[in-house]
Structure formats: structure tokens, C-alpha cells
PDB file of C-alpha atoms in Angstrom:
ATOM      1  CA  UNK G   1     -24.391  18.293   5.680  1.00 45.00           C
ATOM      2  CA  UNK G   2     -27.955  19.627   5.434  1.00 42.00           C
ATOM      3  CA  UNK G   3     -28.705  17.439   2.447  1.00 42.00           C
ATOM      4  CA  UNK G   4     -27.155  14.441   4.215  1.00 46.00           C
ATOM      5  CA  UNK G   5     -29.655  14.881   7.037  1.00 47.00           C
ATOM      6  CA  UNK G   6     -32.476  15.189   4.528  1.00 45.00           C
ATOM      7  CA  UNK G   7     -31.327  12.031   2.769  1.00 46.00           C
ATOM      8  CA  UNK G   8     -31.246  10.153   6.078  1.00 45.00           C
ATOM      9  CA  UNK G   9     -34.717  11.420   6.970  1.00 46.00           C
ATOM     10  CA  UNK G  10     -36.159  10.448   3.594  1.00 46.00           C
ATOM     11  CA  UNK G  11     -34.599   6.995   3.726  1.00 46.00           C
ATOM     12  CA  UNK G  12     -36.021   6.404   7.214  1.00 45.00           C
ATOM     13  CA  UNK G  13     -39.415   7.774   6.173  1.00 43.00           C
ATOM     14  CA  UNK G  14     -39.444   5.563   3.102  1.00 45.00           C
ATOM     15  CA  UNK G  15     -38.628   2.497   5.167  1.00 43.00           C
ATOM     16  CA  UNK G  16     -41.607   2.943   7.492  1.00 41.00           C
ATOM     17  CA  UNK G  17     -44.036   4.867   5.286  1.00 42.00           C
ATOM     18  CA  UNK G  18     -47.256   3.373   4.081  1.00 37.00           C
ATOM     19  CA  UNK G  19     -48.518   3.117   0.539  1.00 41.00           C
ATOM     20  CA  UNK G  20     -48.558   0.749  -2.413  1.00 42.00           C
ATOM     21  CA  UNK G  21     -45.370  -0.264  -4.189  1.00 39.00           C
ATOM     22  CA  UNK G  22     -44.688  -2.229  -7.311  1.00 41.00           C
ATOM     23  CA  UNK G  23     -43.711  -5.855  -6.978  1.00 49.00           C
ATOM     24  CA  UNK G  24     -40.198  -5.319  -8.327  1.00 81.00           C
ATOM     25  CA  UNK G  25     -37.801  -2.413  -7.820  1.00 89.00           C
ATOM     26  CA  UNK G  26     -35.666  -1.203 -10.694  1.00 88.00           C
ATOM     27  CA  UNK G  27     -33.049   1.220  -9.391  1.00 88.00           C
ATOM     28  CA  UNK G  28     -32.144   2.255 -12.929  1.00 86.00           C
ATOM     29  CA  UNK G  29     -35.657   3.677 -13.390  1.00 83.00           C
ATOM     30  CA  UNK G  30     -34.620   6.661 -11.263  1.00 84.00           C
ATOM     31  CA  UNK G  31     -32.217   7.656 -14.065  1.00 85.00           C
ATOM     32  CA  UNK G  32     -29.939   9.336 -11.538  1.00 84.00           C
ATOM     33  CA  UNK G  33     -26.775   9.328 -13.644  1.00 84.00           C
ATOM     34  CA  UNK G  34     -28.679  10.672 -16.650  1.00 86.00           C
ATOM     35  CA  UNK G  35     -29.970  13.543 -14.486  1.00 83.00           C
ATOM     36  CA  UNK G  36     -26.463  14.279 -13.185  1.00 80.00           C
ATOM     37  CA  UNK G  37     -25.248  14.426 -16.787  1.00 79.00           C
ATOM     38  CA  UNK G  38     -28.037  16.642 -18.100  1.00 82.00           C
ATOM     39  CA  UNK G  39     -29.271  18.878 -15.257  1.00 82.00           C
ATOM     40  CA  UNK G  40     -27.165  22.002 -14.647  1.00 83.00           C
ATOM     41  CA  UNK G  41     -28.030  21.947 -10.925  1.00 81.00           C
ATOM     42  CA  UNK G  42     -26.177  18.699 -10.459  1.00 78.00           C
ATOM     43  CA  UNK G  43     -23.081  19.987 -12.254  1.00 74.00           C
ATOM     44  CA  UNK G  44     -22.833  22.981  -9.940  1.00 77.00           C
ATOM     45  CA  UNK G  45     -19.785  22.476  -7.640  1.00 73.00           C
ATOM     46  CA  UNK G  46     -21.922  23.729  -4.750  1.00 76.00           C
ATOM     47  CA  UNK G  47     -24.130  20.644  -5.157  1.00 78.00           C
ATOM     48  CA  UNK G  48     -21.427  17.987  -5.018  1.00 78.00           C
ATOM     49  CA  UNK G  49     -22.678  16.785  -1.637  1.00 82.00           C
ATOM     50  CA  UNK G  50     -26.220  16.592  -3.050  1.00 83.00           C
ATOM     51  CA  UNK G  51     -24.976  14.289  -5.826  1.00 84.00           C
ATOM     52  CA  UNK G  52     -23.031  12.143  -3.358  1.00 84.00           C
ATOM     53  CA  UNK G  53     -26.102  11.787  -1.159  1.00 87.00           C
ATOM     54  CA  UNK G  54     -28.317  10.842  -4.087  1.00 88.00           C
ATOM     55  CA  UNK G  55     -25.837   8.134  -5.036  1.00 87.00           C
ATOM     56  CA  UNK G  56     -25.819   6.935  -1.426  1.00 88.00           C
ATOM     57  CA  UNK G  57     -29.613   6.649  -1.541  1.00 90.00           C
ATOM     58  CA  UNK G  58     -29.335   4.783  -4.848  1.00 89.00           C
ATOM     59  CA  UNK G  59     -26.900   2.322  -3.251  1.00 90.00           C
ATOM     60  CA  UNK G  60     -29.250   1.911  -0.281  1.00 91.00           C
ATOM     61  CA  UNK G  61     -32.111   1.116  -2.652  1.00 91.00           C
ATOM     62  CA  UNK G  62     -30.000  -1.524  -4.385  1.00 90.00           C
ATOM     63  CA  UNK G  63     -29.120  -3.118  -1.041  1.00 91.00           C
ATOM     64  CA  UNK G  64     -32.779  -3.253  -0.046  1.00 91.00           C
ATOM     65  CA  UNK G  65     -33.547  -4.913  -3.395  1.00 90.00           C
ATOM     66  CA  UNK G  66     -30.717  -7.412  -2.996  1.00 90.00           C
ATOM     67  CA  UNK G  67     -32.127  -8.486   0.390  1.00 90.00           C
ATOM     68  CA  UNK G  68     -35.575  -8.973  -1.103  1.00 90.00           C
ATOM     69  CA  UNK G  69     -37.100  -5.815   0.444  1.00 91.00           C
ATOM     70  CA  UNK G  70     -38.461  -4.657  -2.880  1.00 90.00           C
ATOM     71  CA  UNK G  71     -41.296  -2.531  -1.498  1.00 91.00           C
ATOM     72  CA  UNK G  72     -38.852  -0.549   0.635  1.00 92.00           C
ATOM     73  CA  UNK G  73     -36.476  -0.320  -2.330  1.00 93.00           C
ATOM     74  CA  UNK G  74     -39.227   1.211  -4.463  1.00 92.00           C
ATOM     75  CA  UNK G  75     -40.035   3.775  -1.789  1.00 92.00           C
ATOM     76  CA  UNK G  76     -36.395   4.906  -1.659  1.00 92.00           C
ATOM     77  CA  UNK G  77     -36.286   5.047  -5.462  1.00 92.00           C
ATOM     78  CA  UNK G  78     -39.381   7.243  -5.210  1.00 91.00           C
ATOM     79  CA  UNK G  79     -37.482   9.540  -2.833  1.00 90.00           C
ATOM     80  CA  UNK G  80     -34.647   9.727  -5.368  1.00 90.00           C
ATOM     81  CA  UNK G  81     -37.045  10.612  -8.209  1.00 89.00           C
ATOM     82  CA  UNK G  82     -38.599  13.324  -6.057  1.00 88.00           C
ATOM     83  CA  UNK G  83     -35.242  14.885  -5.259  1.00 86.00           C
ATOM     84  CA  UNK G  84     -34.093  14.692  -8.874  1.00 86.00           C
ATOM     85  CA  UNK G  85     -37.252  16.516  -9.933  1.00 85.00           C
ATOM     86  CA  UNK G  86     -36.800  19.225  -7.283  1.00 80.00           C
ATOM     87  CA  UNK G  87     -33.138  19.590  -6.243  1.00 71.00           C
ATOM     88  CA  UNK G  88     -34.050  22.706  -4.256  1.00 71.00           C
ATOM     89  CA  UNK G  89     -35.506  20.338  -1.645  1.00 58.00           C
ATOM     90  CA  UNK G  90     -31.938  19.933  -0.438  1.00 56.00           C
ATOM     91  CA  UNK G  91     -32.416  23.262   1.315  1.00 57.00           C
ATOM     92  CA  UNK G  92     -35.135  21.726   3.458  1.00 53.00           C
ATOM     93  CA  UNK G  93     -34.823  19.119   6.190  1.00 54.00           C
ATOM     94  CA  UNK G  94     -34.207  18.989   9.894  1.00 52.00           C
ATOM     95  CA  UNK G  95     -32.432  21.927  11.522  1.00 52.00           C
ATOM     96  CA  UNK G  96     -31.964  20.425  14.979  1.00 59.00           C
ATOM     97  CA  UNK G  97     -28.154  20.182  15.166  1.00 61.00           C
ATOM     98  CA  UNK G  98     -28.112  17.998  18.293  1.00 67.00           C
ATOM     99  CA  UNK G  99     -30.581  15.531  16.818  1.00 67.00           C
ATOM    100  CA  UNK G 100     -28.642  15.448  13.542  1.00 58.00           C
ATOM    101  CA  UNK G 101     -25.356  14.793  15.372  1.00 64.00           C
ATOM    102  CA  UNK G 102     -27.009  11.974  17.289  1.00 65.00           C
ATOM    103  CA  UNK G 103     -28.321  10.416  14.070  1.00 59.00           C
ATOM    104  CA  UNK G 104     -24.907  10.648  12.395  1.00 56.00           C
ATOM    105  CA  UNK G 105     -23.086   9.283  15.458  1.00 57.00           C
ATOM    106  CA  UNK G 106     -25.319   6.194  15.334  1.00 54.00           C
ATOM    107  CA  UNK G 107     -23.554   5.263  12.098  1.00 51.00           C
ATOM    108  CA  UNK G 108     -20.036   5.451  13.501  1.00 49.00           C
ATOM    109  CA  UNK G 109     -18.310   2.046  13.804  1.00 45.00           C
ATOM    110  CA  UNK G 110     -18.150   0.701  17.349  1.00 41.00           C
ATOM    111  CA  UNK G 111     -15.901  -2.265  16.658  1.00 40.00           C
ATOM    112  CA  UNK G 112     -12.566  -2.032  18.507  1.00 44.00           C
ATOM    113  CA  UNK G 113     -13.429   1.500  19.713  1.00 41.00           C
ATOM    114  CA  UNK G 114      -9.823   2.567  19.391  1.00 42.00           C
ATOM    115  CA  UNK G 115      -8.437  -0.942  19.621  1.00 45.00           C
ATOM    116  CA  UNK G 116      -6.849  -2.911  22.383  1.00 51.00           C
ATOM    117  CA  UNK G 117      -4.316  -0.679  24.119  1.00 52.00           C
ATOM    118  CA  UNK G 118      -1.596  -3.318  23.945  1.00 53.00           C
ATOM    119  CA  UNK G 119      -1.396  -5.944  21.212  1.00 62.00           C
ATOM    120  CA  UNK G 120      -0.147  -9.514  21.205  1.00 63.00           C
ATOM    121  CA  UNK G 121       3.326  -9.135  19.758  1.00 67.00           C
ATOM    122  CA  UNK G 122       5.865 -11.175  21.670  1.00 62.00           C
ATOM    123  CA  UNK G 123       3.612 -14.208  21.986  1.00 65.00           C
ATOM    124  CA  UNK G 124       5.312 -17.616  21.781  1.00 66.00           C
ATOM    125  CA  UNK G 125       6.046 -18.842  18.247  1.00 69.00           C
ATOM    126  CA  UNK G 126       4.831 -15.627  16.654  1.00 71.00           C
ATOM    127  CA  UNK G 127       5.671 -15.080  12.989  1.00 74.00           C
ATOM    128  CA  UNK G 128       7.735 -12.079  11.858  1.00 75.00           C
ATOM    129  CA  UNK G 129       6.085  -9.015  10.362  1.00 76.00           C
ATOM    130  CA  UNK G 130       6.151  -8.628   6.588  1.00 73.00           C
ATOM    131  CA  UNK G 131       7.307  -5.489   4.788  1.00 71.00           C
ATOM    132  CA  UNK G 132       4.603  -4.140   2.480  1.00 70.00           C
ATOM    133  CA  UNK G 133       7.071  -4.238  -0.422  1.00 68.00           C
ATOM    134  CA  UNK G 134       7.767  -7.935   0.176  1.00 68.00           C
ATOM    135  CA  UNK G 135       4.182  -9.180   0.193  1.00 66.00           C
ATOM    136  CA  UNK G 136       3.219 -11.963  -2.148  1.00 67.00           C
ATOM    137  CA  UNK G 137       0.484 -11.967  -3.222  1.00 69.00           C
ATOM    138  CA  UNK G 138      -0.203  -8.261  -2.872  1.00 72.00           C
ATOM    139  CA  UNK G 139      -2.841  -6.618  -0.723  1.00 73.00           C
ATOM    140  CA  UNK G 140      -6.418  -6.029  -1.779  1.00 79.00           C
ATOM    141  CA  UNK G 141      -7.897  -2.631  -0.921  1.00 78.00           C
ATOM    142  CA  UNK G 142     -10.456  -4.221   1.399  1.00 77.00           C
ATOM    143  CA  UNK G 143      -7.632  -5.855   3.338  1.00 79.00           C
ATOM    144  CA  UNK G 144      -6.087  -2.544   4.308  1.00 83.00           C
ATOM    145  CA  UNK G 145      -8.949   0.000   4.492  1.00 83.00           C
ATOM    146  CA  UNK G 146     -10.525  -0.353   7.933  1.00 80.00           C
ATOM    147  CA  UNK G 147      -7.620  -2.399   9.314  1.00 84.00           C
ATOM    148  CA  UNK G 148      -6.060  -1.431  12.626  1.00 86.00           C
ATOM    149  CA  UNK G 149      -2.634   0.185  12.706  1.00 89.00           C
ATOM    150  CA  UNK G 150      -0.187  -0.266  15.584  1.00 89.00           C
ATOM    151  CA  UNK G 151       3.108   1.282  16.506  1.00 89.00           C
ATOM    152  CA  UNK G 152       6.359  -0.672  16.543  1.00 87.00           C
ATOM    153  CA  UNK G 153       5.854  -1.208  20.301  1.00 88.00           C
ATOM    154  CA  UNK G 154       2.419  -2.716  19.575  1.00 86.00           C
ATOM    155  CA  UNK G 155       0.243   0.154  20.805  1.00 86.00           C
ATOM    156  CA  UNK G 156      -2.913   1.050  18.897  1.00 84.00           C
ATOM    157  CA  UNK G 157      -2.545   4.092  16.633  1.00 86.00           C
ATOM    158  CA  UNK G 158      -5.843   3.943  14.745  1.00 85.00           C
ATOM    159  CA  UNK G 159      -7.301   2.507  11.547  1.00 85.00           C
ATOM    160  CA  UNK G 160      -6.664   2.959   7.843  1.00 87.00           C
ATOM    161  CA  UNK G 161      -9.391   5.233   6.477  1.00 86.00           C
ATOM    162  CA  UNK G 162      -8.069   5.755   2.946  1.00 88.00           C
ATOM    163  CA  UNK G 163      -5.205   4.904   0.600  1.00 89.00           C
ATOM    164  CA  UNK G 164      -3.555   7.298  -1.875  1.00 88.00           C
ATOM    165  CA  UNK G 165      -1.731   5.647  -4.780  1.00 84.00           C
ATOM    166  CA  UNK G 166      -0.091   6.712  -7.998  1.00 72.00           C
ATOM    167  CA  UNK G 167       1.303  10.046  -6.878  1.00 65.00           C
ATOM    168  CA  UNK G 168       3.731  11.694  -9.271  1.00 65.00           C
ATOM    169  CA  UNK G 169       6.831  10.909  -7.228  1.00 65.00           C
ATOM    170  CA  UNK G 170       5.683   7.302  -6.639  1.00 64.00           C
ATOM    171  CA  UNK G 171       5.057   7.759  -2.917  1.00 79.00           C
ATOM    172  CA  UNK G 172       1.852   6.046  -1.886  1.00 86.00           C
ATOM    173  CA  UNK G 173       0.146   6.769   1.427  1.00 90.00           C
ATOM    174  CA  UNK G 174      -2.172   5.244   4.017  1.00 90.00           C
ATOM    175  CA  UNK G 175      -4.415   7.714   5.847  1.00 91.00           C
ATOM    176  CA  UNK G 176      -4.434   6.506   9.449  1.00 90.00           C
ATOM    177  CA  UNK G 177      -7.138   7.903  11.734  1.00 84.00           C
ATOM    178  CA  UNK G 178      -5.194   8.314  14.962  1.00 70.00           C
ATOM    179  CA  UNK G 179      -6.683   7.499  18.331  1.00 53.00           C
ATOM    180  CA  UNK G 180      -9.484   5.349  16.955  1.00 48.00           C
ATOM    181  CA  UNK G 181     -12.284   5.692  14.437  1.00 46.00           C
ATOM    182  CA  UNK G 182     -12.601   9.326  13.314  1.00 43.00           C
ATOM    183  CA  UNK G 183     -13.331  11.170  10.096  1.00 44.00           C
ATOM    184  CA  UNK G 184     -10.132  11.176   8.073  1.00 46.00           C
ATOM    185  CA  UNK G 185      -8.550  14.621   8.218  1.00 45.00           C
ATOM    186  CA  UNK G 186      -9.721  15.491  11.720  1.00 63.00           C
ATOM    187  CA  UNK G 187      -7.266  13.339  13.666  1.00 79.00           C
ATOM    188  CA  UNK G 188      -5.357  11.494  10.960  1.00 89.00           C
ATOM    189  CA  UNK G 189      -1.740  11.046   9.963  1.00 92.00           C
ATOM    190  CA  UNK G 190      -0.384  10.463   6.469  1.00 92.00           C
ATOM    191  CA  UNK G 191       1.868   7.388   6.465  1.00 92.00           C
ATOM    192  CA  UNK G 192       3.970   6.440   3.417  1.00 89.00           C
ATOM    193  CA  UNK G 193       2.983   2.850   2.579  1.00 86.00           C
ATOM    194  CA  UNK G 194       6.622   1.854   2.362  1.00 83.00           C
ATOM    195  CA  UNK G 195       6.925   2.445   6.105  1.00 87.00           C
ATOM    196  CA  UNK G 196       4.202  -0.062   6.981  1.00 88.00           C
ATOM    197  CA  UNK G 197       4.505  -3.718   7.896  1.00 87.00           C
ATOM    198  CA  UNK G 198       1.726  -6.286   8.254  1.00 85.00           C
ATOM    199  CA  UNK G 199       1.343  -9.419  10.330  1.00 83.00           C
ATOM    200  CA  UNK G 200       1.052 -12.855   8.758  1.00 79.00           C
ATOM    201  CA  UNK G 201      -2.755 -12.838   9.146  1.00 79.00           C
ATOM    202  CA  UNK G 202      -2.955  -9.506   7.290  1.00 75.00           C
ATOM    203  CA  UNK G 203      -5.338  -8.031   9.856  1.00 76.00           C
ATOM    204  CA  UNK G 204      -2.961  -5.674  11.705  1.00 83.00           C
ATOM    205  CA  UNK G 205      -0.585  -3.145  10.208  1.00 88.00           C
ATOM    206  CA  UNK G 206       2.445  -1.794  12.027  1.00 90.00           C
ATOM    207  CA  UNK G 207       4.371   1.444  11.765  1.00 90.00           C
ATOM    208  CA  UNK G 208       8.147   1.268  12.042  1.00 88.00           C
ATOM    209  CA  UNK G 209       8.075   3.883  14.790  1.00 88.00           C
ATOM    210  CA  UNK G 210       7.110   3.762  18.462  1.00 88.00           C
ATOM    211  CA  UNK G 211       3.958   5.189  19.968  1.00 87.00           C
ATOM    212  CA  UNK G 212       6.004   8.061  21.411  1.00 88.00           C
ATOM    213  CA  UNK G 213       7.459   8.837  17.974  1.00 90.00           C
ATOM    214  CA  UNK G 214       3.979   8.884  16.417  1.00 88.00           C
ATOM    215  CA  UNK G 215       3.358  12.085  18.372  1.00 86.00           C
ATOM    216  CA  UNK G 216       6.039  13.787  16.274  1.00 85.00           C
ATOM    217  CA  UNK G 217       4.063  13.144  13.080  1.00 90.00           C
ATOM    218  CA  UNK G 218       1.813  16.101  12.122  1.00 89.00           C
ATOM    219  CA  UNK G 219      -1.906  15.598  11.619  1.00 90.00           C
ATOM    220  CA  UNK G 220      -3.290  15.643   8.097  1.00 91.00           C
ATOM    221  CA  UNK G 221      -4.036  19.339   7.529  1.00 89.00           C
ATOM    222  CA  UNK G 222      -7.293  19.139   5.591  1.00 87.00           C
ATOM    223  CA  UNK G 223     -10.114  16.729   4.748  1.00 82.00           C
ATOM    224  CA  UNK G 224     -10.203  17.657   1.067  1.00 84.00           C
ATOM    225  CA  UNK G 225      -6.699  16.276   0.412  1.00 87.00           C
ATOM    226  CA  UNK G 226      -5.365  19.629  -0.711  1.00 90.00           C
ATOM    227  CA  UNK G 227      -2.082  18.592   0.922  1.00 89.00           C
ATOM    228  CA  UNK G 228      -1.467  16.331  -2.088  1.00 88.00           C
ATOM    229  CA  UNK G 229      -0.490  19.419  -4.086  1.00 87.00           C
ATOM    230  CA  UNK G 230       1.295  21.086  -1.170  1.00 90.00           C
ATOM    231  CA  UNK G 231       4.843  20.006  -1.937  1.00 88.00           C
ATOM    232  CA  UNK G 232       6.259  21.659   1.182  1.00 92.00           C
ATOM    233  CA  UNK G 233       3.873  19.882   3.549  1.00 92.00           C
ATOM    234  CA  UNK G 234       4.393  16.508   1.883  1.00 90.00           C
ATOM    235  CA  UNK G 235       8.171  16.885   1.897  1.00 90.00           C
ATOM    236  CA  UNK G 236       8.121  17.802   5.593  1.00 92.00           C
ATOM    237  CA  UNK G 237       5.859  14.864   6.448  1.00 92.00           C
ATOM    238  CA  UNK G 238       7.917  12.385   4.413  1.00 89.00           C
ATOM    239  CA  UNK G 239      11.163  13.663   5.939  1.00 90.00           C
ATOM    240  CA  UNK G 240       9.861  12.902   9.424  1.00 90.00           C
ATOM    241  CA  UNK G 241       9.482   9.239   8.521  1.00 89.00           C
ATOM    242  CA  UNK G 242      12.875   9.185   6.783  1.00 87.00           C
ATOM    243  CA  UNK G 243      14.532  10.605   9.886  1.00 86.00           C
ATOM    244  CA  UNK G 244      12.756   8.262  12.310  1.00 80.00           C
ATOM    245  CA  UNK G 245      13.459   4.976  10.524  1.00 73.00           C
ATOM    246  CA  UNK G 246      15.913   3.681   7.929  1.00 63.00           C
ATOM    247  CA  UNK G 247      14.743   3.815   4.329  1.00 61.00           C
ATOM    248  CA  UNK G 248      12.922   0.530   3.584  1.00 54.00           C
ATOM    249  CA  UNK G 249      13.910  -1.590   0.622  1.00 54.00           C
ATOM    250  CA  UNK G 250      12.359  -0.413  -2.671  1.00 50.00           C
TER     251      UNK G 250
END
């Protein structure tokens, strides 16, 4: 978290700071991945967030370059080089918790803000929902992550924040942030994909249970996805869906 704030501060400073910059910005010049491979500091598990933040800055530099803001891109690349050279800088940065929370909150999505309380199911000439297993063609990841999820009685449940596929027992999951747009794990439920349906436009997903029944589903217990190896928790969660609705077609 501390390094995240530092990364935000450096990116903002680089965007407004003065000073000469080269005409073109080459993100690869920062040699971030080479540093991650070779520097012991970056292989330390305690510095995983540092590495993630450096990659976020690298992506930001590429976006600035792609929009033609090459001077700003070069300044961010300079920030990356500086942090690669002195990883201990991650211990610095702002310590004002309220200000940091305000900065982070500014990046939270505002679209839908929890979604319309009641949807539009029941409209004249509406098309039936489609079972996930009966889709053709299949879903792209960007069609489901970020999409709203509704209950069977068309009440907003939240949005899909992540998808887990390829588990050993072939159960795949959608992580649904309940109540609106929250960090997955804080107020999220783990929904087996087989229990989802989607509308014809593929912009709204529907559980096979009512809004009242959603309250019987436990929240995801941790943000690090340790529950994936907790067979008891997964079995309990999956059994709730089995008991609430008939088993969908394979």
C-alpha cells in the first residue's frame, strides 16, 4: 500500500514536472523485467507489491506513449529507472492515510454505482436468458469481467471482478462483488459459472437464485484466494448453490 501511494505520487509528479525529455519514449529502456529477473530485492516475496506497482507504472508510460504524450512517458520511465536503482525508496512516500484514501477512492469506478435497483426483465417481447453452457460463440473475458450481475428476480447483486477457471474438479467461478463496486474479497461472493445465465445482449448476467437467497451465500473469505485450496469452504459454498437451484446441464 505504501509503495502504491509512492507510485501514484511519482506518476503525478512526472506528469506535471518540468525538465527536458527526449523526443521519443522507449519503455523497454527501463529494463524492468531484466531487473526483476536479476535483482534479489525484486524476488523477495515481501516486495511483490513493489513489482506490481513498477509494472503498473510501466503500463502507464506505454499508455502515455500511445497517446502521443512522449515527454510525459519519458518522465514516468525516468521514475521507473530511479526506483529500480533504489528499491528502498518504496519505504518513503506520503504517510497521510486520509489523503491516500482520498487519492485511491478517486480511481474507483462510478459507473452504475451499484446498478439500477430493479432491472428491465419482463419487458414486452424480451428474449429468454441463455445458460452459460449453451452460449455460442463463447464469452470473451472482457465480456464478463466488469459486467453487472443480477438475481433471478432482477435485482442488482454486483459486478464480476474476477474469473477462476481450470480448477482441478472442473468447477469454474465468477467472483461477484456484492452490493456494487468493491475490492474483490471484501464484499464478494464466489459463484460457480454453471449457475449463471446471460441476456441476449451479453451485458447483464443473472444468478439462478433470488435476491433474498443471495443473502444465504457466504462472502469470499480472503482476498488472496486461499479459499481455492480450502476444500471444506469450497464444498460448503458449492453445496449452497446445489441446494438452492437444480443442477444445470453440463
